[in-house]
Each structure stands twice: as C-alpha cells, then as structure tokens.
Amino acid sequence: MLDRLGDRWTVLVLVELSKGTRRFRELERAIPGISQRMLTLTTKRLCRDGLVERTVYPTTPPQTDYRLTPMGKSLGGMVSALADWSRDHRDAITAARERWDDSDL
Amino acid sequence: MLDRLGDRWTVLVLVELSKGTRRFRELERAIPGISQRMLTLTTKRLCRDGLVERTVYPTTPPQTDYRLTPMGKSLGGMVSALADWSRDHRDAITAARERWDDSDL
DNA sequence: CCGTATCCGGTAGGATACTG
DNA sequence: CAGTATCCTACCGGATACGG
C-alpha cells in the first residue's frame, strides 16, 4: 500500500484535494506538469481505493467533482504535513547537496 | 523534493532507519525485495540530502553504519506515521477495491 | 469539459559478476 | 561485508488523436 504513496502524482493529487473539492480541470491546472492521462489514472486508482469520491453532473459541458472520503481526509492530512515539511526544509536540503557535491566529486 | 518521497525504497529505508542505526546488510534483510543496487543508490541519495549519516569502520570484514541525522529523524517520524496509517487501513482499502471491482467490471 | 485508446521512447531497476 | 560496474528489459508516462 505504501506503493501507492510511492507515486509522485498520487501525493500531489491528495495534497490538492485535501484543500477542498476540485473539478477535473482544476486539478490539472493546480498540478503543473501532470498529463491528462496520468490525472485520470491517478484519480481512478484513488477512487478504487476508497480515498476519493467522484460526482458527475450530466450538464453540458459535463462536470465532475472530486473530493476526499473520510478515509482520504485522514491520509490527506498526513500527506499535506509531508508537503509542508519538504517546503520548510528545501533550503537545508539544497545546502546539504551542495556540500556533498563539493566535497565528493 | 516530494519526488524523493515519491520513491518506494526511500520511504522504506527511512522507516527502518527511524527505528535505529542499521548496517548495510541489516537494511537489506529488513526490506524484502530490495536489490543491493537500489539500496546503495537510495542510501547514497539520502546521505547527499543530509538525511542520513554513514560511518565506516575499516575492520575486516568492513562494517558500515547508517543512522538518521536530526533532519532525517524529523522526516522519519512523519514517514513512519504514514507507514502505520497504511497498516491500519490496509483492510479497509482492500475491501474498497473489491467493492469497486465487483460493481464496475 | 471529461475522459479513453494507441503508440512509443527513456529510464528505473533487477540480475549478475566482480573488487577491496 | 559493503559496495561498483555492466547489461538488459519491463513498464511508466508523455504526446497525440478521438469520443461522449
């Protein structure tokens, strides 16, 4: 199951959805670099795992809402905390890398 | 930087090291399925990022200890929490998948 | 707008063999 | 024991085109 978290896009989608309900296109724009294909695959897997719920409104043009289930929210919280951590420590890690690259090769 | 967390082996190594100092072989045995190659690559990257420290004892046979740095510990705690979460919810997720697979295809 | 289907190149990573 | 080096393949995932 950690395998699923070992997926870049899954983490990013969870982070975005933990901020609130999103439509397909909103997710696509909120996650730079994701392809349409990967977004559908990722959301589908999350639905299958019972972490995300999909609501389809048969309007024209069609609209689809994605939101976290209770289980998804509990996971989303932890993943968001991880995202915050990585933001807070980015500089420290960059510095560590430069130190390493200098001393080594 | 989340990219690094979006790596299966990195997460597992962090979880194991957050339990304490480990030798190379101990890590290899503690993480089923990891190859020697991936273990060296993963530990090297973690060292480079300043999350893990390596201590080499020039004995025969040689011995190498890996341990988390303070920064690594703060991350390791969060990642371990994630591992606990996935253990606690494995059944619920498996059930959700079966429900999905039945209703869909 | 919200997907699905097909093609296809790059690379992650396993297997293996070899050093110190 | 603790790595490094080389080969080789499967699969991930981007690009594109199309359907509802």
PDB file of C-alpha atoms (C1' of nucleotides) in Angstrom:
ATOM      1  CA  MET A   1       0.000   0.000   0.000  1.00  0.00           C
ATOM      2  CA  LEU A   2       2.973   2.263   0.533  1.00  0.00           C
ATOM      3  CA  ASP A   3       3.482   1.548  -3.136  1.00  0.00           C
ATOM      4  CA  ARG A   4       0.581   3.840  -3.882  1.00  0.00           C
ATOM      5  CA  LEU A   5       2.235   6.597  -1.890  1.00  0.00           C
ATOM      6  CA  GLY A   6       5.405   5.848  -3.766  1.00  0.00           C
ATOM      7  CA  ASP A   7       3.767   7.597  -6.653  1.00  0.00           C
ATOM      8  CA  ARG A   8       4.524  11.208  -7.330  1.00  0.00           C
ATOM      9  CA  TRP A   9       1.179  12.191  -8.825  1.00  0.00           C
ATOM     10  CA  THR A  10      -0.896  10.447  -6.179  1.00  0.00           C
ATOM     11  CA  VAL A  11       0.736  12.515  -3.473  1.00  0.00           C
ATOM     12  CA  LEU A  12       0.178  15.769  -5.336  1.00  0.00           C
ATOM     13  CA  VAL A  13      -3.471  14.983  -6.047  1.00  0.00           C
ATOM     14  CA  LEU A  14      -4.055  14.130  -2.399  1.00  0.00           C
ATOM     15  CA  VAL A  15      -2.474  17.385  -1.291  1.00  0.00           C
ATOM     16  CA  GLU A  16      -4.629  19.393  -3.659  1.00  0.00           C
ATOM     17  CA  LEU A  17      -7.837  17.578  -2.749  1.00  0.00           C
ATOM     18  CA  SER A  18      -7.181  17.988   0.951  1.00  0.00           C
ATOM     19  CA  LYS A  19      -7.702  21.702   0.324  1.00  0.00           C
ATOM     20  CA  GLY A  20     -11.229  21.046  -0.871  1.00  0.00           C
ATOM     21  CA  THR A  21     -13.406  19.678  -3.659  1.00  0.00           C
ATOM     22  CA  ARG A  22     -11.941  20.095  -7.129  1.00  0.00           C
ATOM     23  CA  ARG A  23     -13.085  19.601 -10.684  1.00  0.00           C
ATOM     24  CA  PHE A  24     -11.020  17.674 -13.197  1.00  0.00           C
ATOM     25  CA  ARG A  25      -9.662  20.744 -14.920  1.00  0.00           C
ATOM     26  CA  GLU A  26      -8.918  22.467 -11.632  1.00  0.00           C
ATOM     27  CA  LEU A  27      -6.747  19.567 -10.585  1.00  0.00           C
ATOM     28  CA  GLU A  28      -5.000  19.603 -13.926  1.00  0.00           C
ATOM     29  CA  ARG A  29      -4.166  23.277 -13.601  1.00  0.00           C
ATOM     30  CA  ALA A  30      -3.224  23.028  -9.931  1.00  0.00           C
ATOM     31  CA  ILE A  31      -0.656  20.312 -10.602  1.00  0.00           C
ATOM     32  CA  PRO A  32       1.903  21.610 -13.068  1.00  0.00           C
ATOM     33  CA  GLY A  33       3.266  19.010 -15.425  1.00  0.00           C
ATOM     34  CA  ILE A  34       0.639  16.337 -14.946  1.00  0.00           C
ATOM     35  CA  SER A  35      -0.768  14.912 -18.151  1.00  0.00           C
ATOM     36  CA  GLN A  36      -4.433  14.252 -18.717  1.00  0.00           C
ATOM     37  CA  ARG A  37      -3.690  10.578 -18.850  1.00  0.00           C
ATOM     38  CA  MET A  38      -1.914  10.474 -15.505  1.00  0.00           C
ATOM     39  CA  LEU A  39      -4.599  12.541 -13.847  1.00  0.00           C
ATOM     40  CA  THR A  40      -7.367  10.161 -14.896  1.00  0.00           C
ATOM     41  CA  LEU A  41      -5.312   7.134 -13.926  1.00  0.00           C
ATOM     42  CA  THR A  42      -4.422   8.624 -10.563  1.00  0.00           C
ATOM     43  CA  THR A  43      -7.932   9.712  -9.671  1.00  0.00           C
ATOM     44  CA  LYS A  44      -9.330   6.377 -10.778  1.00  0.00           C
ATOM     45  CA  ARG A  45      -6.941   4.475  -8.530  1.00  0.00           C
ATOM     46  CA  LEU A  46      -7.789   6.748  -5.611  1.00  0.00           C
ATOM     47  CA  CYS A  47     -11.489   6.130  -6.178  1.00  0.00           C
ATOM     48  CA  ARG A  48     -10.888   2.426  -6.337  1.00  0.00           C
ATOM     49  CA  ASP A  49      -9.044   2.555  -3.018  1.00  0.00           C
ATOM     50  CA  GLY A  50     -11.954   4.341  -1.411  1.00  0.00           C
ATOM     51  CA  LEU A  51      -9.958   7.501  -0.771  1.00  0.00           C
ATOM     52  CA  VAL A  52     -11.727   9.760  -3.250  1.00  0.00           C
ATOM     53  CA  GLU A  53     -15.337  10.180  -4.336  1.00  0.00           C
ATOM     54  CA  ARG A  54     -16.451  11.244  -7.779  1.00  0.00           C
ATOM     55  CA  THR A  55     -19.655  13.124  -8.541  1.00  0.00           C
ATOM     56  CA  VAL A  56     -20.671  13.540 -12.157  1.00  0.00           C
ATOM     57  CA  TYR A  57     -23.108  16.266 -13.190  1.00  0.00           C
ATOM     58  CA  PRO A  58     -24.576  15.443 -16.599  1.00  0.00           C
ATOM     59  CA  THR A  59     -24.690  19.062 -17.705  1.00  0.00           C
ATOM     60  CA  THR A  60     -23.296  20.432 -20.950  1.00  0.00           C
ATOM     61  CA  PRO A  61     -20.446  20.733 -20.775  1.00  0.00           C
ATOM     62  CA  PRO A  62     -20.145  17.887 -18.302  1.00  0.00           C
ATOM     63  CA  GLN A  63     -18.674  18.479 -14.894  1.00  0.00           C
ATOM     64  CA  THR A  64     -17.030  16.135 -12.434  1.00  0.00           C
ATOM     65  CA  ASP A  65     -16.230  16.838  -8.817  1.00  0.00           C
ATOM     66  CA  TYR A  66     -13.592  15.024  -6.828  1.00  0.00           C
ATOM     67  CA  ARG A  67     -13.498  15.054  -3.059  1.00  0.00           C
ATOM     68  CA  LEU A  68     -11.778  13.092  -0.325  1.00  0.00           C
ATOM     69  CA  THR A  69     -13.695  10.476   1.602  1.00  0.00           C
ATOM     70  CA  PRO A  70     -13.258  10.447   5.402  1.00  0.00           C
ATOM     71  CA  MET A  71     -10.500   7.884   4.991  1.00  0.00           C
ATOM     72  CA  GLY A  72      -8.965  10.011   2.273  1.00  0.00           C
ATOM     73  CA  LYS A  73      -9.015  13.042   4.542  1.00  0.00           C
ATOM     74  CA  SER A  74      -7.112  11.283   7.285  1.00  0.00           C
ATOM     75  CA  LEU A  75      -4.451  10.332   4.773  1.00  0.00           C
ATOM     76  CA  GLY A  76      -4.546  13.707   3.092  1.00  0.00           C
ATOM     77  CA  GLY A  77      -3.731  15.412   6.351  1.00  0.00           C
ATOM     78  CA  MET A  78      -0.583  13.398   6.814  1.00  0.00           C
ATOM     79  CA  VAL A  79       0.499  13.849   3.236  1.00  0.00           C
ATOM     80  CA  SER A  80      -0.062  17.582   3.435  1.00  0.00           C
ATOM     81  CA  ALA A  81       2.091  17.668   6.537  1.00  0.00           C
ATOM     82  CA  LEU A  82       4.785  15.976   4.489  1.00  0.00           C
ATOM     83  CA  ALA A  83       4.408  18.553   1.761  1.00  0.00           C
ATOM     84  CA  ASP A  84       4.794  21.321   4.332  1.00  0.00           C
ATOM     85  CA  TRP A  85       7.881  19.624   5.715  1.00  0.00           C
ATOM     86  CA  SER A  86       9.501  19.442   2.301  1.00  0.00           C
ATOM     87  CA  ARG A  87       8.772  23.096   1.703  1.00  0.00           C
ATOM     88  CA  ASP A  88      10.246  24.091   5.047  1.00  0.00           C
ATOM     89  CA  HIS A  89      13.413  22.054   4.572  1.00  0.00           C
ATOM     90  CA  ARG A  90      14.038  22.644   0.907  1.00  0.00           C
ATOM     91  CA  ASP A  91      16.803  25.137   1.551  1.00  0.00           C
ATOM     92  CA  ALA A  92      18.524  22.929   4.105  1.00  0.00           C
ATOM     93  CA  ILE A  93      18.464  20.010   1.702  1.00  0.00           C
ATOM     94  CA  THR A  94      19.745  22.059  -1.195  1.00  0.00           C
ATOM     95  CA  ALA A  95      22.599  23.238   1.025  1.00  0.00           C
ATOM     96  CA  ALA A  96      23.391  19.674   2.072  1.00  0.00           C
ATOM     97  CA  ARG A  97      23.548  18.616  -1.556  1.00  0.00           C
ATOM     98  CA  GLU A  98      25.939  21.383  -2.456  1.00  0.00           C
ATOM     99  CA  ARG A  99      28.169  20.499   0.463  1.00  0.00           C
ATOM    100  CA  TRP A 100      28.148  16.868  -0.669  1.00  0.00           C
ATOM    101  CA  ASP A 101      28.822  17.657  -4.304  1.00  0.00           C
ATOM    102  CA  ASP A 102      31.719  19.919  -3.391  1.00  0.00           C
ATOM    103  CA  SER A 103      33.498  17.556  -1.010  1.00  0.00           C
ATOM    104  CA  ASP A 104      32.953  14.440  -3.106  1.00  0.00           C
ATOM    105  CA  LEU A 105      33.293  14.792  -6.849  1.00  0.00           C
TER     106      LEU A 105
ATOM    107  CA  MET B   1      11.637  17.348  -3.257  1.00  0.00           C
ATOM    108  CA  LEU B   2       8.428  15.401  -2.908  1.00  0.00           C
ATOM    109  CA  ASP B   3       9.914  13.494  -5.809  1.00  0.00           C
ATOM    110  CA  ARG B   4      12.292  11.884  -3.365  1.00  0.00           C
ATOM    111  CA  LEU B   5       9.382  10.818  -1.197  1.00  0.00           C
ATOM    112  CA  GLY B   6       7.698   9.566  -4.298  1.00  0.00           C
ATOM    113  CA  ASP B   7      10.168   6.727  -4.237  1.00  0.00           C
ATOM    114  CA  ARG B   8       9.204   3.400  -2.792  1.00  0.00           C
ATOM    115  CA  TRP B   9      12.607   2.365  -1.486  1.00  0.00           C
ATOM    116  CA  THR B  10      13.428   5.715   0.062  1.00  0.00           C
ATOM    117  CA  VAL B  11      10.334   5.551   2.213  1.00  0.00           C
ATOM    118  CA  LEU B  12      11.079   2.019   3.373  1.00  0.00           C
ATOM    119  CA  VAL B  13      14.688   2.833   4.228  1.00  0.00           C
ATOM    120  CA  LEU B  14      13.584   5.867   6.211  1.00  0.00           C
ATOM    121  CA  VAL B  15      11.068   3.808   8.143  1.00  0.00           C
ATOM    122  CA  GLU B  16      13.663   1.205   9.001  1.00  0.00           C
ATOM    123  CA  LEU B  17      16.315   3.732   9.999  1.00  0.00           C
ATOM    124  CA  SER B  18      13.892   5.623  12.191  1.00  0.00           C
ATOM    125  CA  LYS B  19      13.908   2.512  14.373  1.00  0.00           C
ATOM    126  CA  GLY B  20      17.601   2.917  14.969  1.00  0.00           C
ATOM    127  CA  THR B  21      21.084   2.600  13.489  1.00  0.00           C
ATOM    128  CA  ARG B  22      21.435  -0.148  10.908  1.00  0.00           C
ATOM    129  CA  ARG B  23      24.231  -1.799   8.971  1.00  0.00           C
ATOM    130  CA  PHE B  24      24.064  -2.290   5.234  1.00  0.00           C
ATOM    131  CA  ARG B  25      23.141  -5.930   5.423  1.00  0.00           C
ATOM    132  CA  GLU B  26      20.588  -5.329   8.148  1.00  0.00           C
ATOM    133  CA  LEU B  27      18.781  -2.881   5.926  1.00  0.00           C
ATOM    134  CA  GLU B  28      18.916  -5.313   3.056  1.00  0.00           C
ATOM    135  CA  ARG B  29      17.313  -8.046   5.133  1.00  0.00           C
ATOM    136  CA  ALA B  30      14.773  -5.727   6.757  1.00  0.00           C
ATOM    137  CA  ILE B  31      13.450  -4.556   3.388  1.00  0.00           C
ATOM    138  CA  PRO B  32      12.204  -7.548   1.434  1.00  0.00           C
ATOM    139  CA  GLY B  33      12.670  -7.309  -2.281  1.00  0.00           C
ATOM    140  CA  ILE B  34      15.223  -4.516  -2.375  1.00  0.00           C
ATOM    141  CA  SER B  35      18.251  -5.194  -4.525  1.00  0.00           C
ATOM    142  CA  GLN B  36      21.782  -4.399  -3.487  1.00  0.00           C
ATOM    143  CA  ARG B  37      21.937  -1.845  -6.215  1.00  0.00           C
ATOM    144  CA  MET B  38      18.837   0.030  -5.115  1.00  0.00           C
ATOM    145  CA  LEU B  39      19.921   0.003  -1.501  1.00  0.00           C
ATOM    146  CA  THR B  40      23.248   1.654  -2.277  1.00  0.00           C
ATOM    147  CA  LEU B  41      21.608   4.181  -4.571  1.00  0.00           C
ATOM    148  CA  THR B  42      18.931   5.007  -2.023  1.00  0.00           C
ATOM    149  CA  THR B  43      21.275   5.379   0.931  1.00  0.00           C
ATOM    150  CA  LYS B  44      23.653   7.466  -1.147  1.00  0.00           C
ATOM    151  CA  ARG B  45      20.891   9.858  -2.125  1.00  0.00           C
ATOM    152  CA  LEU B  46      19.744  10.142   1.475  1.00  0.00           C
ATOM    153  CA  CYS B  47      23.295  10.928   2.566  1.00  0.00           C
ATOM    154  CA  ARG B  48      23.588  13.546  -0.137  1.00  0.00           C
ATOM    155  CA  ASP B  49      20.362  15.174   1.061  1.00  0.00           C
ATOM    156  CA  GLY B  50      21.715  15.368   4.601  1.00  0.00           C
ATOM    157  CA  LEU B  51      19.083  12.995   5.973  1.00  0.00           C
ATOM    158  CA  VAL B  52      21.368  10.059   6.716  1.00  0.00           C
ATOM    159  CA  GLU B  53      24.896   9.726   8.094  1.00  0.00           C
ATOM    160  CA  ARG B  54      27.309   6.981   7.200  1.00  0.00           C
ATOM    161  CA  THR B  55      30.043   5.674   9.489  1.00  0.00           C
ATOM    162  CA  VAL B  56      32.606   3.278   8.057  1.00  0.00           C
ATOM    163  CA  TYR B  57      34.638   1.026  10.334  1.00  0.00           C
ATOM    164  CA  PRO B  58      37.726  -0.214   8.476  1.00  0.00           C
ATOM    165  CA  THR B  59      37.660  -3.623  10.121  1.00  0.00           C
ATOM    166  CA  THR B  60      37.782  -6.964   8.367  1.00  0.00           C
ATOM    167  CA  PRO B  61      35.197  -7.646   7.275  1.00  0.00           C
ATOM    168  CA  PRO B  62      34.292  -3.980   6.814  1.00  0.00           C
ATOM    169  CA  GLN B  63      31.251  -2.538   8.532  1.00  0.00           C
ATOM    170  CA  THR B  64      29.125   0.467   7.732  1.00  0.00           C
ATOM    171  CA  ASP B  65      26.531   2.060   9.962  1.00  0.00           C
ATOM    172  CA  TYR B  66      23.678   4.180   8.744  1.00  0.00           C
ATOM    173  CA  ARG B  67      21.756   6.498  11.023  1.00  0.00           C
ATOM    174  CA  LEU B  68      19.356   9.383  10.601  1.00  0.00           C
ATOM    175  CA  THR B  69      20.548  12.937  11.085  1.00  0.00           C
ATOM    176  CA  PRO B  70      18.329  15.248  13.175  1.00  0.00           C
ATOM    177  CA  MET B  71      16.671  16.422   9.976  1.00  0.00           C
ATOM    178  CA  GLY B  72      16.270  12.829   8.886  1.00  0.00           C
ATOM    179  CA  LYS B  73      14.636  11.980  12.196  1.00  0.00           C
ATOM    180  CA  SER B  74      12.020  14.670  11.845  1.00  0.00           C
ATOM    181  CA  LEU B  75      11.154  13.318   8.414  1.00  0.00           C
ATOM    182  CA  GLY B  76      11.413   9.724   9.537  1.00  0.00           C
ATOM    183  CA  GLY B  77       8.794  10.329  12.196  1.00  0.00           C
ATOM    184  CA  MET B  78       6.279  11.534   9.673  1.00  0.00           C
ATOM    185  CA  VAL B  79       7.025   8.756   7.256  1.00  0.00           C
ATOM    186  CA  SER B  80       6.684   6.157   9.983  1.00  0.00           C
ATOM    187  CA  ALA B  81       3.319   7.618  10.841  1.00  0.00           C
ATOM    188  CA  LEU B  82       2.368   7.084   7.215  1.00  0.00           C
ATOM    189  CA  ALA B  83       3.530   3.501   7.359  1.00  0.00           C
ATOM    190  CA  ASP B  84       1.413   2.952  10.465  1.00  0.00           C
ATOM    191  CA  TRP B  85      -1.566   4.501   8.723  1.00  0.00           C
ATOM    192  CA  SER B  86      -1.226   2.205   5.738  1.00  0.00           C
ATOM    193  CA  ARG B  87      -1.005  -0.817   8.023  1.00  0.00           C
ATOM    194  CA  ASP B  88      -4.089   0.246   9.956  1.00  0.00           C
ATOM    195  CA  HIS B  89      -6.153   0.874   6.837  1.00  0.00           C
ATOM    196  CA  ARG B  90      -4.997  -1.980   4.679  1.00  0.00           C
ATOM    197  CA  ASP B  91      -8.143  -3.986   5.268  1.00  0.00           C
ATOM    198  CA  ALA B  92     -10.442  -1.056   4.601  1.00  0.00           C
ATOM    199  CA  ILE B  93      -8.662  -0.351   1.337  1.00  0.00           C
ATOM    200  CA  THR B  94      -8.721  -3.952   0.234  1.00  0.00           C
ATOM    201  CA  ALA B  95     -12.454  -4.012   0.924  1.00  0.00           C
ATOM    202  CA  ALA B  96     -12.972  -0.811  -1.071  1.00  0.00           C
ATOM    203  CA  ARG B  97     -11.126  -2.308  -4.019  1.00  0.00           C
ATOM    204  CA  GLU B  98     -13.238  -5.421  -4.008  1.00  0.00           C
ATOM    205  CA  ARG B  99     -16.389  -3.363  -3.886  1.00  0.00           C
ATOM    206  CA  TRP B 100     -15.145  -1.323  -6.825  1.00  0.00           C
ATOM    207  CA  ASP B 101     -14.087  -4.320  -8.867  1.00  0.00           C
ATOM    208  CA  ASP B 102     -17.425  -6.018  -8.307  1.00  0.00           C
ATOM    209  CA  SER B 103     -19.643  -3.076  -9.216  1.00  0.00           C
ATOM    210  CA  ASP B 104     -17.554  -1.963 -12.167  1.00  0.00           C
ATOM    211  CA  LEU B 105     -16.087  -4.623 -14.415  1.00  0.00           C
TER     212      LEU B 105
ATOM    213  C1'  DC C   1     -15.209  19.642 -20.311  1.00  0.00           C
ATOM    214  C1'  DC C   2     -14.139  14.925 -19.258  1.00  0.00           C
ATOM    215  C1'  DG C   3     -12.361  11.252 -20.328  1.00  0.00           C
ATOM    216  C1'  DT C   4     -10.387   6.689 -23.288  1.00  0.00           C
ATOM    217  C1'  DA C   5      -7.190   4.388 -26.721  1.00  0.00           C
ATOM    218  C1'  DT C   6      -2.914   3.821 -29.047  1.00  0.00           C
ATOM    219  C1'  DC C   7       1.730   4.441 -29.937  1.00  0.00           C
ATOM    220  C1'  DC C   8       6.432   4.703 -28.357  1.00  0.00           C
ATOM    221  C1'  DG C   9      10.898   6.410 -26.242  1.00  0.00           C
ATOM    222  C1'  DG C  10      13.521   6.816 -21.785  1.00  0.00           C
ATOM    223  C1'  DT C  11      14.655   5.100 -17.810  1.00  0.00           C
ATOM    224  C1'  DA C  12      14.129   2.798 -13.440  1.00  0.00           C
ATOM    225  C1'  DG C  13      15.663  -1.051 -11.590  1.00  0.00           C
ATOM    226  C1'  DG C  14      16.586  -6.369 -11.436  1.00  0.00           C
ATOM    227  C1'  DA C  15      20.261  -9.958 -12.408  1.00  0.00           C
ATOM    228  C1'  DT C  16      24.792 -10.914 -12.496  1.00  0.00           C
ATOM    229  C1'  DA C  17      29.622 -10.723 -11.924  1.00  0.00           C
ATOM    230  C1'  DC C  18      33.484  -8.605  -9.892  1.00  0.00           C
ATOM    231  C1'  DT C  19      36.619  -5.670  -6.247  1.00  0.00           C
ATOM    232  C1'  DG C  20      38.551  -4.241  -1.526  1.00  0.00           C
TER     233       DG C  20
ATOM    234  C1'  DC D   1      30.585  -7.480   4.349  1.00  0.00           C
ATOM    235  C1'  DA D   2      29.943  -3.479   1.575  1.00  0.00           C
ATOM    236  C1'  DG D   3      29.877  -1.842  -2.342  1.00  0.00           C
ATOM    237  C1'  DT D   4      30.720  -0.890  -8.001  1.00  0.00           C
ATOM    238  C1'  DA D   5      30.002  -1.848 -12.957  1.00  0.00           C
ATOM    239  C1'  DT D   6      27.629  -3.622 -16.924  1.00  0.00           C
ATOM    240  C1'  DC D   7      23.929  -5.371 -19.341  1.00  0.00           C
ATOM    241  C1'  DC D   8      19.122  -5.770 -20.474  1.00  0.00           C
ATOM    242  C1'  DT D   9      14.203  -5.447 -20.078  1.00  0.00           C
ATOM    243  C1'  DA D  10       9.580  -4.024 -18.489  1.00  0.00           C
ATOM    244  C1'  DC D  11       6.968  -0.578 -17.700  1.00  0.00           C
ATOM    245  C1'  DC D  12       5.958   4.294 -16.755  1.00  0.00           C
ATOM    246  C1'  DG D  13       4.228   8.035 -18.570  1.00  0.00           C
ATOM    247  C1'  DG D  14       4.219  11.867 -22.370  1.00  0.00           C
ATOM    248  C1'  DA D  15       2.197  13.022 -26.959  1.00  0.00           C
ATOM    249  C1'  DT D  16      -1.463  12.660 -29.858  1.00  0.00           C
ATOM    250  C1'  DA D  17      -5.887  11.762 -31.582  1.00  0.00           C
ATOM    251  C1'  DC D  18     -10.511  10.680 -30.898  1.00  0.00           C
ATOM    252  C1'  DG D  19     -15.431  10.062 -28.494  1.00  0.00           C
ATOM    253  C1'  DG D  20     -19.405  11.428 -25.214  1.00  0.00           C
TER     254       DG D  20
END
